[in-house]
mmCIF file of C-alpha atoms in Angstrom:
data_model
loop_
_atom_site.group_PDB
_atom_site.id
_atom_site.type_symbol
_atom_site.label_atom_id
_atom_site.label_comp_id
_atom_site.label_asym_id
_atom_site.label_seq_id
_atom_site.Cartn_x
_atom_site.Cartn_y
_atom_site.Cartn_z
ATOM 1 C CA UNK K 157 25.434 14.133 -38.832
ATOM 2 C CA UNK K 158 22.054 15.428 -40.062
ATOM 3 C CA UNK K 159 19.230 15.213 -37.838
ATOM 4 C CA UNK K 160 15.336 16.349 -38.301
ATOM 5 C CA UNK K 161 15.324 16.888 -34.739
ATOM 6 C CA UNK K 162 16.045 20.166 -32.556
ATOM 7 C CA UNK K 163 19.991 20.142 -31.431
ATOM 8 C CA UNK K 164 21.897 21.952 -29.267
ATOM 9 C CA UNK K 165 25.465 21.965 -29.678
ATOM 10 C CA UNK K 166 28.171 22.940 -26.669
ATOM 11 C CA UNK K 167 31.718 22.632 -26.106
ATOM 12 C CA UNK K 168 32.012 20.939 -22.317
ATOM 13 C CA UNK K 169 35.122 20.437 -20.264
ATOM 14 C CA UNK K 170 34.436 17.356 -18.506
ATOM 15 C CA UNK K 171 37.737 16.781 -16.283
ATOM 16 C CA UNK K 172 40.581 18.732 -18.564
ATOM 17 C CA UNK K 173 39.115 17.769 -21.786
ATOM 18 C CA UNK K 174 37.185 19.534 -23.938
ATOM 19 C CA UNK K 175 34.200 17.140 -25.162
ATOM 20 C CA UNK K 176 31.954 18.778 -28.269
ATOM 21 C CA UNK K 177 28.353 17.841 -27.620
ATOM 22 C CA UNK K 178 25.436 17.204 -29.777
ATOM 23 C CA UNK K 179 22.117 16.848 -27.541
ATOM 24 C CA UNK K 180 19.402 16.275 -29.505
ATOM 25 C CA UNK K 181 15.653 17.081 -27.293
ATOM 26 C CA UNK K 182 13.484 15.070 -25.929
ATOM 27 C CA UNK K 183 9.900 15.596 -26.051
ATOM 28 C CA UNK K 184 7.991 16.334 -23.058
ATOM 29 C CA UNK K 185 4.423 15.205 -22.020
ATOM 30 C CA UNK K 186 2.299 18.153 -20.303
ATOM 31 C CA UNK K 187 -0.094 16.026 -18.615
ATOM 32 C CA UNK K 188 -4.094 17.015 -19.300
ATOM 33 C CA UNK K 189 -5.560 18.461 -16.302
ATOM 34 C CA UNK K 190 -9.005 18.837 -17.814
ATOM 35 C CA UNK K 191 -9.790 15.593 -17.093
ATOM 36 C CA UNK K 192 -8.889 15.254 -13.648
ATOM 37 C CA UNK K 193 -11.102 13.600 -10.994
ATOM 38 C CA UNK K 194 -12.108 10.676 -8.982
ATOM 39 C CA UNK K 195 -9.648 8.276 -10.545
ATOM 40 C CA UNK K 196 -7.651 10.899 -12.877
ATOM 41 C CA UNK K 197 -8.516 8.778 -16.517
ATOM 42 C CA UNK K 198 -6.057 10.993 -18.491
ATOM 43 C CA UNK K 199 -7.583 12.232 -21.882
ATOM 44 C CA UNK K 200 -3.884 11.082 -23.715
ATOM 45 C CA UNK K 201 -4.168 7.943 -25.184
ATOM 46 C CA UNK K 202 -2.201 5.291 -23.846
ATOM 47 C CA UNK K 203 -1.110 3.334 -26.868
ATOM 48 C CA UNK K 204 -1.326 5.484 -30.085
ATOM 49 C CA UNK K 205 0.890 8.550 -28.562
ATOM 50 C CA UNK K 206 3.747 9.538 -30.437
ATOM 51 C CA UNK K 207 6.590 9.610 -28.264
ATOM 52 C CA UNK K 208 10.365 10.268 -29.560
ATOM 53 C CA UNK K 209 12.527 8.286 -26.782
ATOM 54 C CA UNK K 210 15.564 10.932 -25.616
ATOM 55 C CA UNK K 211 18.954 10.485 -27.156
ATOM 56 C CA UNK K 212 22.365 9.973 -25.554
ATOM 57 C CA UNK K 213 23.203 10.412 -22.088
ATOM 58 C CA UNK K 214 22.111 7.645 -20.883
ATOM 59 C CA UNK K 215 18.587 6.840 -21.021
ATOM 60 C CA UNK K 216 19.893 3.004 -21.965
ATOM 61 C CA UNK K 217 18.704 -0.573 -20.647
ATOM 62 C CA UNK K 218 21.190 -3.315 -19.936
ATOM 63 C CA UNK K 219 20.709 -7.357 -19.642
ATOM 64 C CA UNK K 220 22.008 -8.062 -15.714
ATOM 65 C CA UNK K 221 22.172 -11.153 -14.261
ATOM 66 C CA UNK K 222 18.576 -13.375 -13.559
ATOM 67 C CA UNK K 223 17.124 -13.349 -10.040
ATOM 68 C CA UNK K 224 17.097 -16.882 -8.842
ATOM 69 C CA UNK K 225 13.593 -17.416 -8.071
ATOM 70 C CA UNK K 226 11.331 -15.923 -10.998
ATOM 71 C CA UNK K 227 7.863 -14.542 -9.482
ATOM 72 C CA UNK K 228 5.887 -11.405 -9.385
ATOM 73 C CA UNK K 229 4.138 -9.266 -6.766
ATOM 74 C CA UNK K 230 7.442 -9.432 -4.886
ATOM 75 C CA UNK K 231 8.838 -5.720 -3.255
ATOM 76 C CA UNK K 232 12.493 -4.646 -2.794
ATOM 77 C CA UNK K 233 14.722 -2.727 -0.892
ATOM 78 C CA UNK K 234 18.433 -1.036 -0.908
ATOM 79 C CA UNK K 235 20.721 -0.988 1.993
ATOM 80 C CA UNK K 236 24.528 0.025 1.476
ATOM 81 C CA UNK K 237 24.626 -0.358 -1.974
ATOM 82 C CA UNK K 238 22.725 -3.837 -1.641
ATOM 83 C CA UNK K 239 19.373 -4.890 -3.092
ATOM 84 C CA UNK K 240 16.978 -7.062 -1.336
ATOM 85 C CA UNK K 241 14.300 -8.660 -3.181
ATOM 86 C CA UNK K 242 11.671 -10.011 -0.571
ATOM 87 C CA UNK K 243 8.776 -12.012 -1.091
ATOM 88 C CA UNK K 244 6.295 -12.760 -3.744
ATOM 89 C CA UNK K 245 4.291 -15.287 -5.821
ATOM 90 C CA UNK K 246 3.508 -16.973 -8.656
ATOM 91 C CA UNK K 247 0.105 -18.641 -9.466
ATOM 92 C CA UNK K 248 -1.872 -18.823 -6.432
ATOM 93 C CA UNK K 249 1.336 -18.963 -3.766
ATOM 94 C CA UNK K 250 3.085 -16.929 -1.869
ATOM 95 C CA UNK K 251 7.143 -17.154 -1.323
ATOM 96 C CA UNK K 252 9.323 -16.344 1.833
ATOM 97 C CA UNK K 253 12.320 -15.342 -0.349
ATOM 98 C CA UNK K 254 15.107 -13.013 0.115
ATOM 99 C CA UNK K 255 17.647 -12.679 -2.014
ATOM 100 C CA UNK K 256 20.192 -10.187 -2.266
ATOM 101 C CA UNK K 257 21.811 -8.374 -5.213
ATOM 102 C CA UNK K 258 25.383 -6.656 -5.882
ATOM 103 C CA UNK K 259 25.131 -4.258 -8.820
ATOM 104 C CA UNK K 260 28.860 -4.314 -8.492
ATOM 105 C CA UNK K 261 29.552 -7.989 -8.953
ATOM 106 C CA UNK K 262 26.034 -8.796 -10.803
ATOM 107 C CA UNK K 263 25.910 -11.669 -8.674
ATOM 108 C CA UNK K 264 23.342 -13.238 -6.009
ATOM 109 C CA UNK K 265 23.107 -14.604 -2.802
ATOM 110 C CA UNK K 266 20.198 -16.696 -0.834
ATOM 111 C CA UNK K 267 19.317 -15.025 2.436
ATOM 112 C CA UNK K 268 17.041 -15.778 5.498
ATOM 113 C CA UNK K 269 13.955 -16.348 4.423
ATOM 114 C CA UNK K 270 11.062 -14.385 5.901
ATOM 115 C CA UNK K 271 9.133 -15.918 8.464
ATOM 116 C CA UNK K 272 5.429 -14.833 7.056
ATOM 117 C CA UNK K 273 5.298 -16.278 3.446
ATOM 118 C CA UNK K 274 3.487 -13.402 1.236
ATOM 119 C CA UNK K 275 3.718 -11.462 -1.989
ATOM 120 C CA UNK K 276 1.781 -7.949 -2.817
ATOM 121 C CA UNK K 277 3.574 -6.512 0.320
ATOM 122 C CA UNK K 278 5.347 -3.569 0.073
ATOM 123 C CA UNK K 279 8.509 -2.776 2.040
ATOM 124 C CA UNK K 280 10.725 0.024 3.194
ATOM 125 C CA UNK K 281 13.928 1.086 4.762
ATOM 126 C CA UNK K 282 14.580 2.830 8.427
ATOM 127 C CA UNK K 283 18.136 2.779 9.613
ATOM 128 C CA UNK K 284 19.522 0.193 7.791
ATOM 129 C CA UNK K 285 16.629 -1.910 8.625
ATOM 130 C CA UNK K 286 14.014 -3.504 6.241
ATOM 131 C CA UNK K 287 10.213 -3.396 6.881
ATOM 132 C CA UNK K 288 8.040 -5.920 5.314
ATOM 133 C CA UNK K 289 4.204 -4.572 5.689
ATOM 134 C CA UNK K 290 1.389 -6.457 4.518
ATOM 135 C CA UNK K 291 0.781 -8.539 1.490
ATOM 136 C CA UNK K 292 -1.249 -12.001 0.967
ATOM 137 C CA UNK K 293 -0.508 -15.307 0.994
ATOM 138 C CA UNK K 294 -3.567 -16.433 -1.100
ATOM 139 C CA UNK K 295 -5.282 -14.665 -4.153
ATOM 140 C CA UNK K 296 -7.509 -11.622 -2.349
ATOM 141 C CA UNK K 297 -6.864 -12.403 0.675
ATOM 142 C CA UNK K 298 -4.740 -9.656 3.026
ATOM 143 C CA UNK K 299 -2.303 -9.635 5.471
ATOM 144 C CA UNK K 300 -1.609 -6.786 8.664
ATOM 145 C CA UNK K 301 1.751 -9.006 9.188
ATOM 146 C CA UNK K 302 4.967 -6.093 9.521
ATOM 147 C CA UNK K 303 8.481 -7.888 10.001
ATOM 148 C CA UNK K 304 12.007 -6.368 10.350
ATOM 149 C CA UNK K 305 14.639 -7.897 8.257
ATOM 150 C CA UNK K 306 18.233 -6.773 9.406
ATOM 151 C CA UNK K 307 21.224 -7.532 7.099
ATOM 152 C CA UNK K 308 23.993 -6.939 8.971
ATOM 153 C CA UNK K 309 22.838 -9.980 11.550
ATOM 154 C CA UNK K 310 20.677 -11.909 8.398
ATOM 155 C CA UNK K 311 18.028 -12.101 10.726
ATOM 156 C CA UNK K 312 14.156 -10.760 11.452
ATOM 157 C CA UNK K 313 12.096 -9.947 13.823
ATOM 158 C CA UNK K 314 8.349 -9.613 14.325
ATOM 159 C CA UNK K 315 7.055 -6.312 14.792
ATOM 160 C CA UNK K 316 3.477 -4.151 15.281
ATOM 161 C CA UNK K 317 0.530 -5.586 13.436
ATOM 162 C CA UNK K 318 -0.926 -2.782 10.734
ATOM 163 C CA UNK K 319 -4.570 -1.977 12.447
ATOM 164 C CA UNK K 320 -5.908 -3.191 9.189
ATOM 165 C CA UNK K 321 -5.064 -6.425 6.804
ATOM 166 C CA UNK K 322 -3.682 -4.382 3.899
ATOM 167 C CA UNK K 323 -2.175 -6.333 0.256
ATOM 168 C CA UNK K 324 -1.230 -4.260 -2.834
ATOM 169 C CA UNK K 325 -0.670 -1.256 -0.621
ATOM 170 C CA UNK K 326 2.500 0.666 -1.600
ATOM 171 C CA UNK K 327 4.308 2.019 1.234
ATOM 172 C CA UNK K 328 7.583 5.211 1.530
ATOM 173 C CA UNK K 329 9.659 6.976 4.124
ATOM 174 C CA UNK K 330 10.042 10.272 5.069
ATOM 175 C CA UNK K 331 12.224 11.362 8.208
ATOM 176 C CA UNK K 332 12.029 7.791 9.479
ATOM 177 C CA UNK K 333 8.524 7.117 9.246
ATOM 178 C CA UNK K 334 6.636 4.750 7.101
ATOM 179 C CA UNK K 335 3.311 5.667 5.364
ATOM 180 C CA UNK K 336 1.471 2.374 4.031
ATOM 181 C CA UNK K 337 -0.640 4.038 1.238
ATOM 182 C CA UNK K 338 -3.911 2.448 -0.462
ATOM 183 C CA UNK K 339 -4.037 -0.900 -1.070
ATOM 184 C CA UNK K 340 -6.639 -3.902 -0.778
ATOM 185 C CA UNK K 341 -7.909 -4.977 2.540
ATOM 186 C CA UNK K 342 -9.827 -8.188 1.834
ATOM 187 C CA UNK K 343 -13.215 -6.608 1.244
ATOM 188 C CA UNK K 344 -12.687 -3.123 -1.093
ATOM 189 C CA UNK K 345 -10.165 -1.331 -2.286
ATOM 190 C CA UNK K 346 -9.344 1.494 0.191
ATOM 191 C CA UNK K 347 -7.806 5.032 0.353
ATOM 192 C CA UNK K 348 -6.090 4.778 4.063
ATOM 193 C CA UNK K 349 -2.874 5.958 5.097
ATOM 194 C CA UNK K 350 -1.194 4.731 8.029
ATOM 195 C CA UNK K 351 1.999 5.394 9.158
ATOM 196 C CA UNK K 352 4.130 3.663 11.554
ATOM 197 C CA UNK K 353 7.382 4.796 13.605
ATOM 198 C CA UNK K 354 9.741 2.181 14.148
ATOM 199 C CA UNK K 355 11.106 3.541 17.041
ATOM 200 C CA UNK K 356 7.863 3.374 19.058
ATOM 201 C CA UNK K 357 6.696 0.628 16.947
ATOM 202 C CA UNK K 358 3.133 2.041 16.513
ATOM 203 C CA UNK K 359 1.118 2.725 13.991
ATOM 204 C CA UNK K 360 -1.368 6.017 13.465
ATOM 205 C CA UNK K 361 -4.082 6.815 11.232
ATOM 206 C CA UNK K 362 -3.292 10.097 8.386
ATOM 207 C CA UNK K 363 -5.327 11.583 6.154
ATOM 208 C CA UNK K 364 -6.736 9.527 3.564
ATOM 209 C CA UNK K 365 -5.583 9.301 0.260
ATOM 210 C CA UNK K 366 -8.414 11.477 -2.447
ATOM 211 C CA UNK K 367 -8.588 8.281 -4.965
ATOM 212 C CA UNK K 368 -8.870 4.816 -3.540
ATOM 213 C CA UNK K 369 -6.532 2.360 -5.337
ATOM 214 C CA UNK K 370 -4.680 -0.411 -4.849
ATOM 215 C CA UNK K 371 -1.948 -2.000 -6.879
ATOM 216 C CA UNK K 372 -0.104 1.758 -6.950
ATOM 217 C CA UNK K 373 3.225 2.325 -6.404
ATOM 218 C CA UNK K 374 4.574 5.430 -4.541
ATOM 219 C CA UNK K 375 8.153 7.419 -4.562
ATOM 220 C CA UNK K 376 9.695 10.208 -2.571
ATOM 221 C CA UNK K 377 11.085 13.555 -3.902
ATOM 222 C CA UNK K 378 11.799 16.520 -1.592
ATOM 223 C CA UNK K 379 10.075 14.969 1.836
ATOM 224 C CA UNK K 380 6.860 14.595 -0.142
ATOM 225 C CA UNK K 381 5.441 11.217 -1.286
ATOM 226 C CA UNK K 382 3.785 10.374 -4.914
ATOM 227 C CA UNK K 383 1.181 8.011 -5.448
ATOM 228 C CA UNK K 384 1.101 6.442 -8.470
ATOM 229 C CA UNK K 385 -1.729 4.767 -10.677
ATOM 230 C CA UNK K 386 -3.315 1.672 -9.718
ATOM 231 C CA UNK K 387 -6.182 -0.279 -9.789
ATOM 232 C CA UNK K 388 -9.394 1.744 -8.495
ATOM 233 C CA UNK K 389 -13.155 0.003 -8.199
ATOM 234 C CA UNK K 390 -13.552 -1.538 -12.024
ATOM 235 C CA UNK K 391 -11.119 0.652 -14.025
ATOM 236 C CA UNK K 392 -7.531 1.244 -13.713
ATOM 237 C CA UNK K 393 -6.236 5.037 -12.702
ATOM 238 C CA UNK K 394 -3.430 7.512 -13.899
ATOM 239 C CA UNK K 395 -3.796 9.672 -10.892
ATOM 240 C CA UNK K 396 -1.215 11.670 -9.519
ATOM 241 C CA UNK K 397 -1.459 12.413 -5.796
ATOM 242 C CA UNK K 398 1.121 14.539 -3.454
ATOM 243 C CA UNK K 399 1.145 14.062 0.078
ATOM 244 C CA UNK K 400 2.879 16.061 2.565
ATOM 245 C CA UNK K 401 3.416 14.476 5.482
ATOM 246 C CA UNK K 402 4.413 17.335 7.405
ATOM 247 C CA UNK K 403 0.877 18.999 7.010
ATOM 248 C CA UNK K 404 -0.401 15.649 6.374
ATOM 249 C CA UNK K 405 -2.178 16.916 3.167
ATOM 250 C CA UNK K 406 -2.551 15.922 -0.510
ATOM 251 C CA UNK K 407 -2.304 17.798 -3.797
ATOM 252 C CA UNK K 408 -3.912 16.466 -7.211
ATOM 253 C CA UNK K 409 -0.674 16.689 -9.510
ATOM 254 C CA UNK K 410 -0.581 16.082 -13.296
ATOM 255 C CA UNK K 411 -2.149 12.753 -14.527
ATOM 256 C CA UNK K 412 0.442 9.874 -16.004
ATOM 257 C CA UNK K 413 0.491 9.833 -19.859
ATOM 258 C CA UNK K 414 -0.302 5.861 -19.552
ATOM 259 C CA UNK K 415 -2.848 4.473 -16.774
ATOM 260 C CA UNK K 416 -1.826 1.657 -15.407
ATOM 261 C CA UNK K 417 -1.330 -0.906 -12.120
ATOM 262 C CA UNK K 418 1.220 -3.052 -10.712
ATOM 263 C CA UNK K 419 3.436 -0.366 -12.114
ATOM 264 C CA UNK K 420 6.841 0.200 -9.847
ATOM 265 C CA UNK K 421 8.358 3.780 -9.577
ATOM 266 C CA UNK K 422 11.882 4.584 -8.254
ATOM 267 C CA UNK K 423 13.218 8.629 -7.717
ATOM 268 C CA UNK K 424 16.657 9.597 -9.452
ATOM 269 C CA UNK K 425 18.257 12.615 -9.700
ATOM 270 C CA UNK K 426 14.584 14.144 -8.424
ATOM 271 C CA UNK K 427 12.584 12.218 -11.204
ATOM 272 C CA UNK K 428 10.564 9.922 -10.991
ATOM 273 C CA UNK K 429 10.543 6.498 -13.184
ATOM 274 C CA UNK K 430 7.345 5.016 -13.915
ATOM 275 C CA UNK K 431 8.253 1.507 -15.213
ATOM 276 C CA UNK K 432 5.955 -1.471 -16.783
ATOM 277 C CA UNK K 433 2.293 -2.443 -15.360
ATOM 278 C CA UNK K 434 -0.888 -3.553 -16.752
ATOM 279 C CA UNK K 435 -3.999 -1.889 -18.322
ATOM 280 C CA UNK K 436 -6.727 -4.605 -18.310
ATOM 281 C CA UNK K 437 -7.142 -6.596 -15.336
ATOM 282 C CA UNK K 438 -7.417 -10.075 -15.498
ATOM 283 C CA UNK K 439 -6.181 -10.308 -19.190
ATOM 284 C CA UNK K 440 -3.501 -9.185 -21.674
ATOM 285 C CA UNK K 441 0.490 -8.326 -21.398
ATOM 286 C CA UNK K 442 2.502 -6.037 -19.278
ATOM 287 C CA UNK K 443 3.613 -3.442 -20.588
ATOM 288 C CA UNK K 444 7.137 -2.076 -21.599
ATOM 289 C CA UNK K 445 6.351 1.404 -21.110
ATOM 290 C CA UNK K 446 8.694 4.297 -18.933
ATOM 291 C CA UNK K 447 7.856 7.429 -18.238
ATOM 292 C CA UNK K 448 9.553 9.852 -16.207
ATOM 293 C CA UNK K 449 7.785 12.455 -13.657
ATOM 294 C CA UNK K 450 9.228 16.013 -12.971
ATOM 295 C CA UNK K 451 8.170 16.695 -9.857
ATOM 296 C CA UNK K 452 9.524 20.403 -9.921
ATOM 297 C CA UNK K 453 7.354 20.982 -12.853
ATOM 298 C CA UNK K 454 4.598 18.878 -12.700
ATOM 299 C CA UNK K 455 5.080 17.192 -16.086
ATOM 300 C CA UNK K 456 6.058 13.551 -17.560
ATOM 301 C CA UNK K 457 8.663 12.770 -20.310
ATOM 302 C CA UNK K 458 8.517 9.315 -22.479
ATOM 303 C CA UNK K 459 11.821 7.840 -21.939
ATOM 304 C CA UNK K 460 13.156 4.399 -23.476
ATOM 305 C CA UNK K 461 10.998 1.030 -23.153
ATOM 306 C CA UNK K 462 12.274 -1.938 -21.209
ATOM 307 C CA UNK K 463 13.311 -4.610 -22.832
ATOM 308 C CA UNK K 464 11.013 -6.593 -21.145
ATOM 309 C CA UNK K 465 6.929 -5.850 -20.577
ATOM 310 C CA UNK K 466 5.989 -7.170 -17.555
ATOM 311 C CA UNK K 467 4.190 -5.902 -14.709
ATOM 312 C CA UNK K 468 4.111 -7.157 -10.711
ATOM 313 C CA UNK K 469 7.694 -5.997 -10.719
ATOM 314 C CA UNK K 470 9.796 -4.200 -8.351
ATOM 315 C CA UNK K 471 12.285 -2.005 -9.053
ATOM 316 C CA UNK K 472 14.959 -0.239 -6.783
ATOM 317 C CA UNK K 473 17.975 2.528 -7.429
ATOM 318 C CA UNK K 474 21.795 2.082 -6.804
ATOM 319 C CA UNK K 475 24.040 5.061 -7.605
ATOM 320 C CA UNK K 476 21.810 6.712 -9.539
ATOM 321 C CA UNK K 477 20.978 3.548 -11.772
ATOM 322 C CA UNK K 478 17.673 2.271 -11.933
ATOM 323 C CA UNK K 479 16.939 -1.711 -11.295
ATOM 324 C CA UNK K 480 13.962 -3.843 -12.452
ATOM 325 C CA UNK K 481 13.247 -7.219 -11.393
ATOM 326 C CA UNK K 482 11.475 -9.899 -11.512
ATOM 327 C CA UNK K 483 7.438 -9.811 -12.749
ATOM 328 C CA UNK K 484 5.384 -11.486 -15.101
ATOM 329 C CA UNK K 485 4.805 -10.535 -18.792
ATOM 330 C CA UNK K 486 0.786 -12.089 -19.337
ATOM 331 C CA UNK K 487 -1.996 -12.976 -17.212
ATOM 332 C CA UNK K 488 -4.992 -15.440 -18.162
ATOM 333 C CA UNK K 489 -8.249 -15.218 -15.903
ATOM 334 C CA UNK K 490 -8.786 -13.494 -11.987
ATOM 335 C CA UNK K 491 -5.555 -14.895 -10.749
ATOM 336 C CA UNK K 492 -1.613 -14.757 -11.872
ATOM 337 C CA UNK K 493 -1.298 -17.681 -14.950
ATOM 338 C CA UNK K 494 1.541 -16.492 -17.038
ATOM 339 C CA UNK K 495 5.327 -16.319 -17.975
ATOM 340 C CA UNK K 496 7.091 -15.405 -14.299
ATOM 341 C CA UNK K 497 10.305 -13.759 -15.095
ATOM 342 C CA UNK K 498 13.355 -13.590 -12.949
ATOM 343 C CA UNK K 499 14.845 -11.265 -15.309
ATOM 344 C CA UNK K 500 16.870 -7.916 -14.275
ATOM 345 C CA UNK K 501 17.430 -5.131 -16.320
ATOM 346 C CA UNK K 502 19.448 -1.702 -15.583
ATOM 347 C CA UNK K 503 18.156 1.780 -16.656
ATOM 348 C CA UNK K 504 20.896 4.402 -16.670
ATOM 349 C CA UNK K 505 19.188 7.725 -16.786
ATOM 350 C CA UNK K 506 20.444 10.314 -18.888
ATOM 351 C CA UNK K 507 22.959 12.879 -17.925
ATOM 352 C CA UNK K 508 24.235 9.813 -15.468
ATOM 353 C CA UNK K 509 26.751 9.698 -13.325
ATOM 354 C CA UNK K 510 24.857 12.457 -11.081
ATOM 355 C CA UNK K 511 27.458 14.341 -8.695
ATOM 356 C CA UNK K 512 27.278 13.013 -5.269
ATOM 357 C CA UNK K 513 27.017 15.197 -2.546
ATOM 358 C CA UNK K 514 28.366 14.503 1.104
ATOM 359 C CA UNK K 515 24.901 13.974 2.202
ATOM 360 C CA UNK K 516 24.354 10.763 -0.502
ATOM 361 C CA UNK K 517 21.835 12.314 -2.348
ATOM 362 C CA UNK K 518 22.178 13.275 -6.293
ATOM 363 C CA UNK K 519 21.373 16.586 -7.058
ATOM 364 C CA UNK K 520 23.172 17.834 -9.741
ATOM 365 C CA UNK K 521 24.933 16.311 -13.023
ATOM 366 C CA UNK K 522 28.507 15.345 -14.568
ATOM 367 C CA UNK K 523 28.658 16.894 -18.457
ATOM 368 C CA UNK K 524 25.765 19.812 -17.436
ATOM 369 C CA UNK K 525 27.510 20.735 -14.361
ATOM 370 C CA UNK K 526 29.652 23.303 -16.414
ATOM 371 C CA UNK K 527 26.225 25.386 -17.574
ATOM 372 C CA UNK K 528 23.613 23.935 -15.439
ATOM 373 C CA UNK K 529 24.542 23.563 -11.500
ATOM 374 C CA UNK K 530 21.167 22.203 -10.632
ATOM 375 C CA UNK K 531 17.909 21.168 -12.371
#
């Protein structure tokens, strides 16, 4: 085969049997950092880039079977193996939804509904229980509702009021506490971090986040949280931010090629995928755009489009394969008018299946394992 494109070429023994391996490269962004700031507008540009989407080993997007209820703005969540798609809206209303999805069947199933109707809320996982924070029932308007869905039992429970009515906030874990990050509290869009302990069932106040924004989305590599574009006051960010929560600190990292909101990001294999989102508020598509973040060295790699542009999605991992779900692909005006999707698609990245390790977490990869034995 002839290619224009840089190759590598290695004999692997994957199992007993030798496998003879053409990889071609991939071409990696190196975010600007001149142009860093209040907001972090990268100097790329977003559309006319020339990007070369990686070859083989994975990096492929699969049809899966439709969510039942198509909305947007909805969040998700994955316990054993299981994802839970809570909440959302469409138009001007908010939905109690909760369904749950098998990746190993491809098949749904209706659960409890959640008592506080919402969508723009963000949730997260402690101890195989799922916390619903925030969100809006109305266009604008904010929420400081928190409720604790538990699988196993199909039932929730009302929890600890945020201190502040929060929508389009994105919240993460780290060693069993929650940090609500950003978001829109009814009035502004604001840069507070909160974070809440289910065990006490209390909230505190952290450090706030440099760049207020809300409509980010947020992902956890190595105990350290990543906030992700968004929507700041008129214009809509690439910024990168780091926060520690053990020092309770944050780091300016390298801009995302594309700015964008109502984005969703999901870690694998200690990247981070930056999927879909929206440009121009108010008006215009979603986008179809993925990019992948390197935490480790602070750069971002074009990977393959979705299928489907959309933004207001959610998006969750399972085994080291990447989930998207649900959204909407156009908006018309200040509020939601558009095509609501139900539609799920699969990423694999490349070099999937990662090697498992006793802990659960993915650290290293099947094929590369023979020359690489971590990345």
């Amino acid at each position: 085969m002839n290619s224009v494109l840089p190759t590598e070429t290695k004999v692997l023994k994957v199992g007993e049997i030798p496998v003879d391996v053409v990889k071609t490269s991939s071409i990696t962004i190196i975010a600007d950092k001149m142009g860093k700031g209040k907001g972090g507008e990268s100097k790329q540009p977003d559309e006319n880039a020339f990007f070369m989407a990686p070859q083989a080993e994975g990096g492929e997007w699969v049809k899966k079977a439709d969510m039942p209820t198509a909305m947007s703005t909805l969040s998700s969540s994955v316990i054993n193996g299981k994802i839970y798609a809570i909440g959302g809206s469409d138009n001007n209303r908010g939905f109690s939804t909760v369904e749950e999805y098998n990746p190993v069947t491809d098949k749904w199933t209706k659960k409890e509904d959640m008592p506080t109707a919402r969508g723009t809320l963000s949730t997260a996982v402690v101890n195989g229980k799922i916390y619903a924070i925030g969100g809006s029932q109305v266009w604008f308007g904010s929420l400081p509702t928190v409720e604790e869905y538990d699988p196993a039992a199909d039932k929730w429970t009302k929890k600890a009021n945020m201190p502040t009515a929060i929508s389009t906030l994105s919240a993460s874990v780290v060693n069993g506490k929650i940090y609500a990050i950003g978001g829109w509290d009814g009035n502004t869009v604001i840069s507070t971090v909160k974070e809440y302990d289910p065990v006490t069932d209390k909230w505190t106040k952290k450090t706030d986040m440099p760049t207020a924004r809300c409509m980010l989305s947020s992902s956890v590599i190595n105990g350290k949280i990543y906030a992700i574009g968004g929507r700041i006051i008129g214009a809509t960010c690439s910024a990168v931010e780091e926060y520690d929560p053990a020092t309770d600190t944050w780091k300016q990292k390298a801009d995302m090629p594309t700015r964008r909101f109502w984005l969703s990001t999901s870690a694998a294999n200690g990247k981070i995928y930056a999927a879909g989102g929206s440009q121009v508020f108010g008006q215009g598509n979603g986008l179809s755009i993925v990019e992948e973040y390197d935490p480790a060295t602070d750069t971002w790699t074009k990977k393959p489009d979705m299928p489907t542009a959309r933004f207001g999605l959610t998006s969750c991992v399972v085994n080291g394969k990447i989930y998207a779900i649900g959204g909407v692909e156009t908006w018309t005006g200040p509020v939601l008018v558009g095509n609501f999707l139900s539609t799920v698609e699969e990423y694999t990245p490349e070099g999937w299946p990662f090697a498992v390790s006793s802990s659960g977490k993915l650290p290293t990869t099947w094929g590369k394992v023979r020359t690489t034995l971590s990345r």
